Short mmCIF file of C-alpha atoms and ligand atoms in Angstrom, two decimals:
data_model
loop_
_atom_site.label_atom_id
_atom_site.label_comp_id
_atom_site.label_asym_id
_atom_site.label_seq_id
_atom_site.Cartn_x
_atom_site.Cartn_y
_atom_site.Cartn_z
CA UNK F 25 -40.39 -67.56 -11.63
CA UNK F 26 -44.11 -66.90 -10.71
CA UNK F 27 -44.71 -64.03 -8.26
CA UNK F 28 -47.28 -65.80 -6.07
CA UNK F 29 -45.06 -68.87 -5.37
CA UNK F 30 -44.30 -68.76 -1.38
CA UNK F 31 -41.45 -68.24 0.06
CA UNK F 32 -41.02 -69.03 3.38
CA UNK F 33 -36.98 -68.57 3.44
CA UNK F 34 -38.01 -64.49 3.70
CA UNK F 35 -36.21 -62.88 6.67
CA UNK F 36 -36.63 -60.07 7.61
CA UNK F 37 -34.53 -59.54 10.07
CA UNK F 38 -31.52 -60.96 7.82
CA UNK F 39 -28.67 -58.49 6.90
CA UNK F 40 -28.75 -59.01 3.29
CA UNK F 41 -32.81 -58.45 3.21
CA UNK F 42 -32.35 -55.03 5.48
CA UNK F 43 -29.11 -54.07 3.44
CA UNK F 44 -31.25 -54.40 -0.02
CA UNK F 45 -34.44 -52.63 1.92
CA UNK F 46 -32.36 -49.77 2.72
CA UNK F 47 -32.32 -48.90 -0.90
CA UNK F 48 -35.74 -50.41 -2.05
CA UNK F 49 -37.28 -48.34 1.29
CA UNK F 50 -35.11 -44.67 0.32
CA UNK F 51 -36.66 -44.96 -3.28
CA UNK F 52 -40.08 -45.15 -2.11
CA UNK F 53 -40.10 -42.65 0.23
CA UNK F 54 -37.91 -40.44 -2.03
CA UNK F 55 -40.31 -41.04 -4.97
CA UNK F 56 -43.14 -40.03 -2.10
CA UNK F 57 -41.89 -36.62 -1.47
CA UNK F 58 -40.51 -35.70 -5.19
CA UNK F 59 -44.29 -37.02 -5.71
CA UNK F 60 -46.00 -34.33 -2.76
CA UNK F 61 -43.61 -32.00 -4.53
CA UNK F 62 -44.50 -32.31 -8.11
CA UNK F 63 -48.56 -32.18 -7.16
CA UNK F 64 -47.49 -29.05 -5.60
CA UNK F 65 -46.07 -27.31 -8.62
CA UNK F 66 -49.24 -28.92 -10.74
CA UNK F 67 -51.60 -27.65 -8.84
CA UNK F 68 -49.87 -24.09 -9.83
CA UNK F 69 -49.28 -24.73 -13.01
CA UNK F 70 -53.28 -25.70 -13.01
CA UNK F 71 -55.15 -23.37 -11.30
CA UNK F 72 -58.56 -24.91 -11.89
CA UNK F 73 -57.60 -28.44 -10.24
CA UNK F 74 -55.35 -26.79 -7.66
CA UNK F 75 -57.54 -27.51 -4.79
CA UNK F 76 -57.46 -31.35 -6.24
CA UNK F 77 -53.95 -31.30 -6.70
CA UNK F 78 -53.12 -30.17 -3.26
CA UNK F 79 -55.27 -33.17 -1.84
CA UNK F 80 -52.93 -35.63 -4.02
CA UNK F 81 -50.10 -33.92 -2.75
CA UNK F 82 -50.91 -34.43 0.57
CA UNK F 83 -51.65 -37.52 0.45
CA UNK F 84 -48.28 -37.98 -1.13
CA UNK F 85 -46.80 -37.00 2.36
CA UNK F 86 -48.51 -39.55 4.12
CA UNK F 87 -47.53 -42.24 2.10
CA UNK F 88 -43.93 -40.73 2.71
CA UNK F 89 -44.74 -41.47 6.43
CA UNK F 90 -45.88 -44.78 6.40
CA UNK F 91 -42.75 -46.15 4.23
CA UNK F 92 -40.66 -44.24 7.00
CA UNK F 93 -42.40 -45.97 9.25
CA UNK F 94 -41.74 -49.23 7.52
CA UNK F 95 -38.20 -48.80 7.30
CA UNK F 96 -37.91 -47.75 11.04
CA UNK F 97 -40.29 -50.91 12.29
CA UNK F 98 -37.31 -53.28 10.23
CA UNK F 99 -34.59 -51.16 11.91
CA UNK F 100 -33.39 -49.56 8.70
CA UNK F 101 -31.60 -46.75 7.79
CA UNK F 102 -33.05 -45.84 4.37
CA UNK F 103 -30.33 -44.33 1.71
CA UNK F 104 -31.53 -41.42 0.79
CA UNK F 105 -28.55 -40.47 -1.53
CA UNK F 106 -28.72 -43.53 -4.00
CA UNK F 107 -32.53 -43.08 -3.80
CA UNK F 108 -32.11 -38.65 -4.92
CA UNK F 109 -29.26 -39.96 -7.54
CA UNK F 110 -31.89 -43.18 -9.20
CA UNK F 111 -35.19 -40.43 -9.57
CA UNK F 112 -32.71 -37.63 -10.55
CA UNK F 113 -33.34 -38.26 -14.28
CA UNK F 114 -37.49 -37.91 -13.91
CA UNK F 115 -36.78 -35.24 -11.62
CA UNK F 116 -34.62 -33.23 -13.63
CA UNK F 117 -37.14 -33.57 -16.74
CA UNK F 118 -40.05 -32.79 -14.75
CA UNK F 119 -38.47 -29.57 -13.31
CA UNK F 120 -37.74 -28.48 -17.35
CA UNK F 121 -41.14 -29.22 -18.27
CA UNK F 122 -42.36 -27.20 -15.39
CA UNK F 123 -40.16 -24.32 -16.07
CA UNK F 124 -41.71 -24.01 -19.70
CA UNK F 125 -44.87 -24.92 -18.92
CA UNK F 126 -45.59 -28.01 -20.28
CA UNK F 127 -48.54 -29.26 -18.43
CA UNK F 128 -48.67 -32.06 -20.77
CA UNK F 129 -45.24 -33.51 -19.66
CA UNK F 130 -45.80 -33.17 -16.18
CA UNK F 131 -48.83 -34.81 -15.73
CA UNK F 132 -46.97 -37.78 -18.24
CA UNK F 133 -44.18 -37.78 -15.85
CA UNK F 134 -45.76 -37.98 -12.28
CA UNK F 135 -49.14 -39.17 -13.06
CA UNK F 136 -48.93 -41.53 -15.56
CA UNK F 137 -45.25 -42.94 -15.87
CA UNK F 138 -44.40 -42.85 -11.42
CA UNK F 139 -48.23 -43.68 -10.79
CA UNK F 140 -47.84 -47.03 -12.79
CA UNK F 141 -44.67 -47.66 -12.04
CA UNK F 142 -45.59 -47.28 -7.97
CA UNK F 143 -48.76 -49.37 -8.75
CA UNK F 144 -46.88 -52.20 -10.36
CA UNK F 145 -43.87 -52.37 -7.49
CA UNK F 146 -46.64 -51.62 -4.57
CA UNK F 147 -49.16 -54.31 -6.02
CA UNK F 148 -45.76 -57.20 -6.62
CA UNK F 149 -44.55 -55.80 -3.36
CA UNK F 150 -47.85 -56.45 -1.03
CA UNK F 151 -47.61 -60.21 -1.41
CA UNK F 152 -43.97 -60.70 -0.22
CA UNK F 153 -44.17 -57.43 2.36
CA UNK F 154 -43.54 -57.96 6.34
CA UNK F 155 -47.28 -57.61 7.91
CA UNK F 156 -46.72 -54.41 8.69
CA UNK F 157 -45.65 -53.05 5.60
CA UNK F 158 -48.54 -54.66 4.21
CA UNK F 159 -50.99 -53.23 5.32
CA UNK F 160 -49.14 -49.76 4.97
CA UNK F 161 -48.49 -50.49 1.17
CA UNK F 162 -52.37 -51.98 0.40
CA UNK F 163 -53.65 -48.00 2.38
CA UNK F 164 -51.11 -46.35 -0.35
CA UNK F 165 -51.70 -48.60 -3.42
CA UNK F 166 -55.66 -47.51 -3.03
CA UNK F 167 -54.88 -43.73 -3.77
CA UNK F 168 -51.78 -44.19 -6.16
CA UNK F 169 -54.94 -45.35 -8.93
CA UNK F 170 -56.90 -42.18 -7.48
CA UNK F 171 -53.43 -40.10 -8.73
CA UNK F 172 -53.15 -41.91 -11.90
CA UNK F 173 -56.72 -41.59 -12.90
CA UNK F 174 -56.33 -37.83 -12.01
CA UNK F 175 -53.88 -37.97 -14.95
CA UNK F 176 -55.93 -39.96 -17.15
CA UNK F 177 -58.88 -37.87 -17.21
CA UNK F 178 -56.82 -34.54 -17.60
CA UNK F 179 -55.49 -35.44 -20.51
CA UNK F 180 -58.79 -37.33 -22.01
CA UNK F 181 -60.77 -34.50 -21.62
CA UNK F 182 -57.35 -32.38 -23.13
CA UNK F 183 -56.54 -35.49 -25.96
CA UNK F 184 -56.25 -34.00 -29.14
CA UNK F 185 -54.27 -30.92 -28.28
CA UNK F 186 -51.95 -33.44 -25.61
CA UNK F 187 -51.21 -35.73 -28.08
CA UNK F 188 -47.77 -34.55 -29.82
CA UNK F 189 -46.55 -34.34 -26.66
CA UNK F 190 -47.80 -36.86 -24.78
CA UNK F 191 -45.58 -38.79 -27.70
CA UNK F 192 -42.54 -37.21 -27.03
CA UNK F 193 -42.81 -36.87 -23.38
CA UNK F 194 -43.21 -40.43 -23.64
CA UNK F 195 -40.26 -40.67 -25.98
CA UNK F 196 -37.94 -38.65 -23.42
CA UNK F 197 -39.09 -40.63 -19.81
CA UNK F 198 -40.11 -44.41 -20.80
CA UNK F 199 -36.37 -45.48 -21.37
CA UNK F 200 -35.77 -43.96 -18.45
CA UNK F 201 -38.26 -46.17 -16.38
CA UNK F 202 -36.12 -49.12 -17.90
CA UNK F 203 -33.19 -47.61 -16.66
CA UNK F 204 -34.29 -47.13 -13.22
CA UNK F 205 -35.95 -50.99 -13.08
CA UNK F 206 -32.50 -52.62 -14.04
CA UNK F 207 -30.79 -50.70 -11.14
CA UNK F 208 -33.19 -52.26 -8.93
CA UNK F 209 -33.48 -55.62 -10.02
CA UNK F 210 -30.87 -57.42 -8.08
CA UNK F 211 -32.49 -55.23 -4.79
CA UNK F 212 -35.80 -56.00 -5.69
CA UNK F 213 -35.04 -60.06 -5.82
CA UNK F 214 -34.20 -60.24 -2.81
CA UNK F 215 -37.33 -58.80 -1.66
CA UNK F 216 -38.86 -61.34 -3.38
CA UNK F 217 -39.84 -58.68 -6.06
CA UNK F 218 -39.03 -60.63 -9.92
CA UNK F 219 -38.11 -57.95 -12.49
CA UNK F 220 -40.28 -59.69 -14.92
CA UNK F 221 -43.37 -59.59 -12.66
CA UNK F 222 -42.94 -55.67 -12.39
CA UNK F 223 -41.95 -55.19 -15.81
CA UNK F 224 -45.42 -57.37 -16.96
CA UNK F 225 -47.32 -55.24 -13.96
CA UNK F 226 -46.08 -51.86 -15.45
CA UNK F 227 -47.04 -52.33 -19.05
CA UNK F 228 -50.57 -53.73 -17.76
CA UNK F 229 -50.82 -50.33 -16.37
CA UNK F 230 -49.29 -48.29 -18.65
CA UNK F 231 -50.69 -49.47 -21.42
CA UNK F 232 -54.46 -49.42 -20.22
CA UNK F 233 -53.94 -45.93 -18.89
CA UNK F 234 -52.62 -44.94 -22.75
CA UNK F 235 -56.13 -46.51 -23.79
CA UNK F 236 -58.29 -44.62 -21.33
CA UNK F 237 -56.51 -40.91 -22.84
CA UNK F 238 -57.44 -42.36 -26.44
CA UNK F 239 -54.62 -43.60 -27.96
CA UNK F 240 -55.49 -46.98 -30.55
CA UNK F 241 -53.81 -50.01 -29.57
CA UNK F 242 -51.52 -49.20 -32.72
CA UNK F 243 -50.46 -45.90 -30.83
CA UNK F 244 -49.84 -47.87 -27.27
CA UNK F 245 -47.68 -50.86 -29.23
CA UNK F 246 -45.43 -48.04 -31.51
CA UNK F 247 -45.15 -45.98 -27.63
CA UNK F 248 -44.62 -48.74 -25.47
CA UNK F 249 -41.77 -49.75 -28.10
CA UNK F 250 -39.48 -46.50 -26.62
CA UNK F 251 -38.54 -48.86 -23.74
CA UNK F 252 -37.05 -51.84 -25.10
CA UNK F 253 -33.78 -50.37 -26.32
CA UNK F 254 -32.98 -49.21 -23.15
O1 Y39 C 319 -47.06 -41.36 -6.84
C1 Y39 C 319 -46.35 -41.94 -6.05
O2 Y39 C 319 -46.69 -42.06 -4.90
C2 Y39 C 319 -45.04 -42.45 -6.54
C3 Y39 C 319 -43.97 -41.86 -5.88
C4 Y39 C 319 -44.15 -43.27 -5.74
C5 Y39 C 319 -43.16 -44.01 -6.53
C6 Y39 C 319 -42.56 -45.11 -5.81
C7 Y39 C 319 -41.64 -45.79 -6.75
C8 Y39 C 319 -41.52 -47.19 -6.35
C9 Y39 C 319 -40.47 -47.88 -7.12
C10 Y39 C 319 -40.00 -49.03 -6.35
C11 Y39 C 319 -39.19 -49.94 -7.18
C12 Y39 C 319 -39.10 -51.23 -6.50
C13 Y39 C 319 -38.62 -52.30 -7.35
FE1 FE C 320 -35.66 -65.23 -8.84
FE1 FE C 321 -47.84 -42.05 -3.27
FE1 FE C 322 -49.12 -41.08 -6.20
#
């Protein structure tokens, strides 16, 4: 069903929109601090860009703020622990790229594959949001393409020598992005969020990001491919 289509039978203050919010809400601002977090170790693991990278990473703790601050104006209490267990699998890949030093991977992971992925759900979200989650979500939305394009030019300028792993970074975290959409789907109707929308919003992304590093529209179909049989 289309995206834009009203609806007016949103309440906010309804149980079963608060109980689905408490999840939806803990992933965000879980995904905002692992986020700050991984910036932090980039901007290590790149010396050159670590002033840069510390800026993203801040930034990443504001956004943390304001979806706190969304949960708390709504009254709820967001679940952290089914928001640590659904980024668990990203998290525990970025951490083993990090400990070997795979630049490549890391920057795949945060700022290509959770930069999209926050775009798409912050750009479907902003239509159906309470005002005052709105205008928290379109401040955030702004600097999640700042983060992404971070990303994009890193590994432009770094193409040819990214490449083989850039494919099986991809390879490794894509299904996983699948994965983490189906456990949110029935969460994410109810917020008036349609799987189909985000899943449509994500490859946009995704795929044009792919484009900007270098890869041939060949390269993006064969990569974007991983997904599917998750
Ligand atoms: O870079 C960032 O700020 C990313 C951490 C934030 C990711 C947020 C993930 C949102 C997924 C929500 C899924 C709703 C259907
Ligand atoms: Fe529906
Ligand atoms: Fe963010
Ligand atoms: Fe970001």
């Amino acid at each position: 069903m289309p995206q834009l289509e009203a609806t007016p039978e949103l309440d906010f203050q309804s149980e079963i929109y608060k109980d689905a919010y408490s999840r939806i809400n803990a992933i965000v601002i879980e995904g905002e601090r692992e986020a700050h977090d991984n910036y932090q170790q980039l901007a290590e693991l790149l010396p050159d860009e670590k002033d840069n990278l510390l800026g993203l990473a801040k930034m990443e703790n504001r956004h943390k703020k304001g979806f706190e601050a969304c949960g708390k104006n709504l009254k709820v209490t967001p679940d952290m622990e089914f928001a640590q267990a659904f980024f668990s699998r990203l998290h525990d890949n970025f951490q083993v790229a990090a400990a070997e030093g795979k630049i490549v991977t890391c920057l795949l992971i945060q700022s290509l594959i959770i930069e999209c992925f926050a775009i798409s759900a912050y750009n479907i979200y902003i239509p159906v949001a309470d005002d005052f989650a709105r205008k928290i979500t379109e401040g955030v939305v702004k600097d999640e393409y700042l983060h992404l394009n971070f990303g994009e030019e890193w590994l432009k300028a770094n193409f040819e020598a990214s490449r083989a792993e850039l494919e099986e970074a991809n390879r490794q975290n894509l299904p996983l992005v699948w994965k983490m959409l189906n456990e949110v789907e029935t969460d994410a109707h109810v917020l008036a969020m349609e799987r189909e929308a985000l899943v449509e919003d994500f490859m946009i992304q995704y795929g044009e990001a792919l484009s900007n590093i270098g890869f041939t529209t060949r390269d993006i179909m064969r990569m974007s491919a991983y997904g599917l049989s998750a």
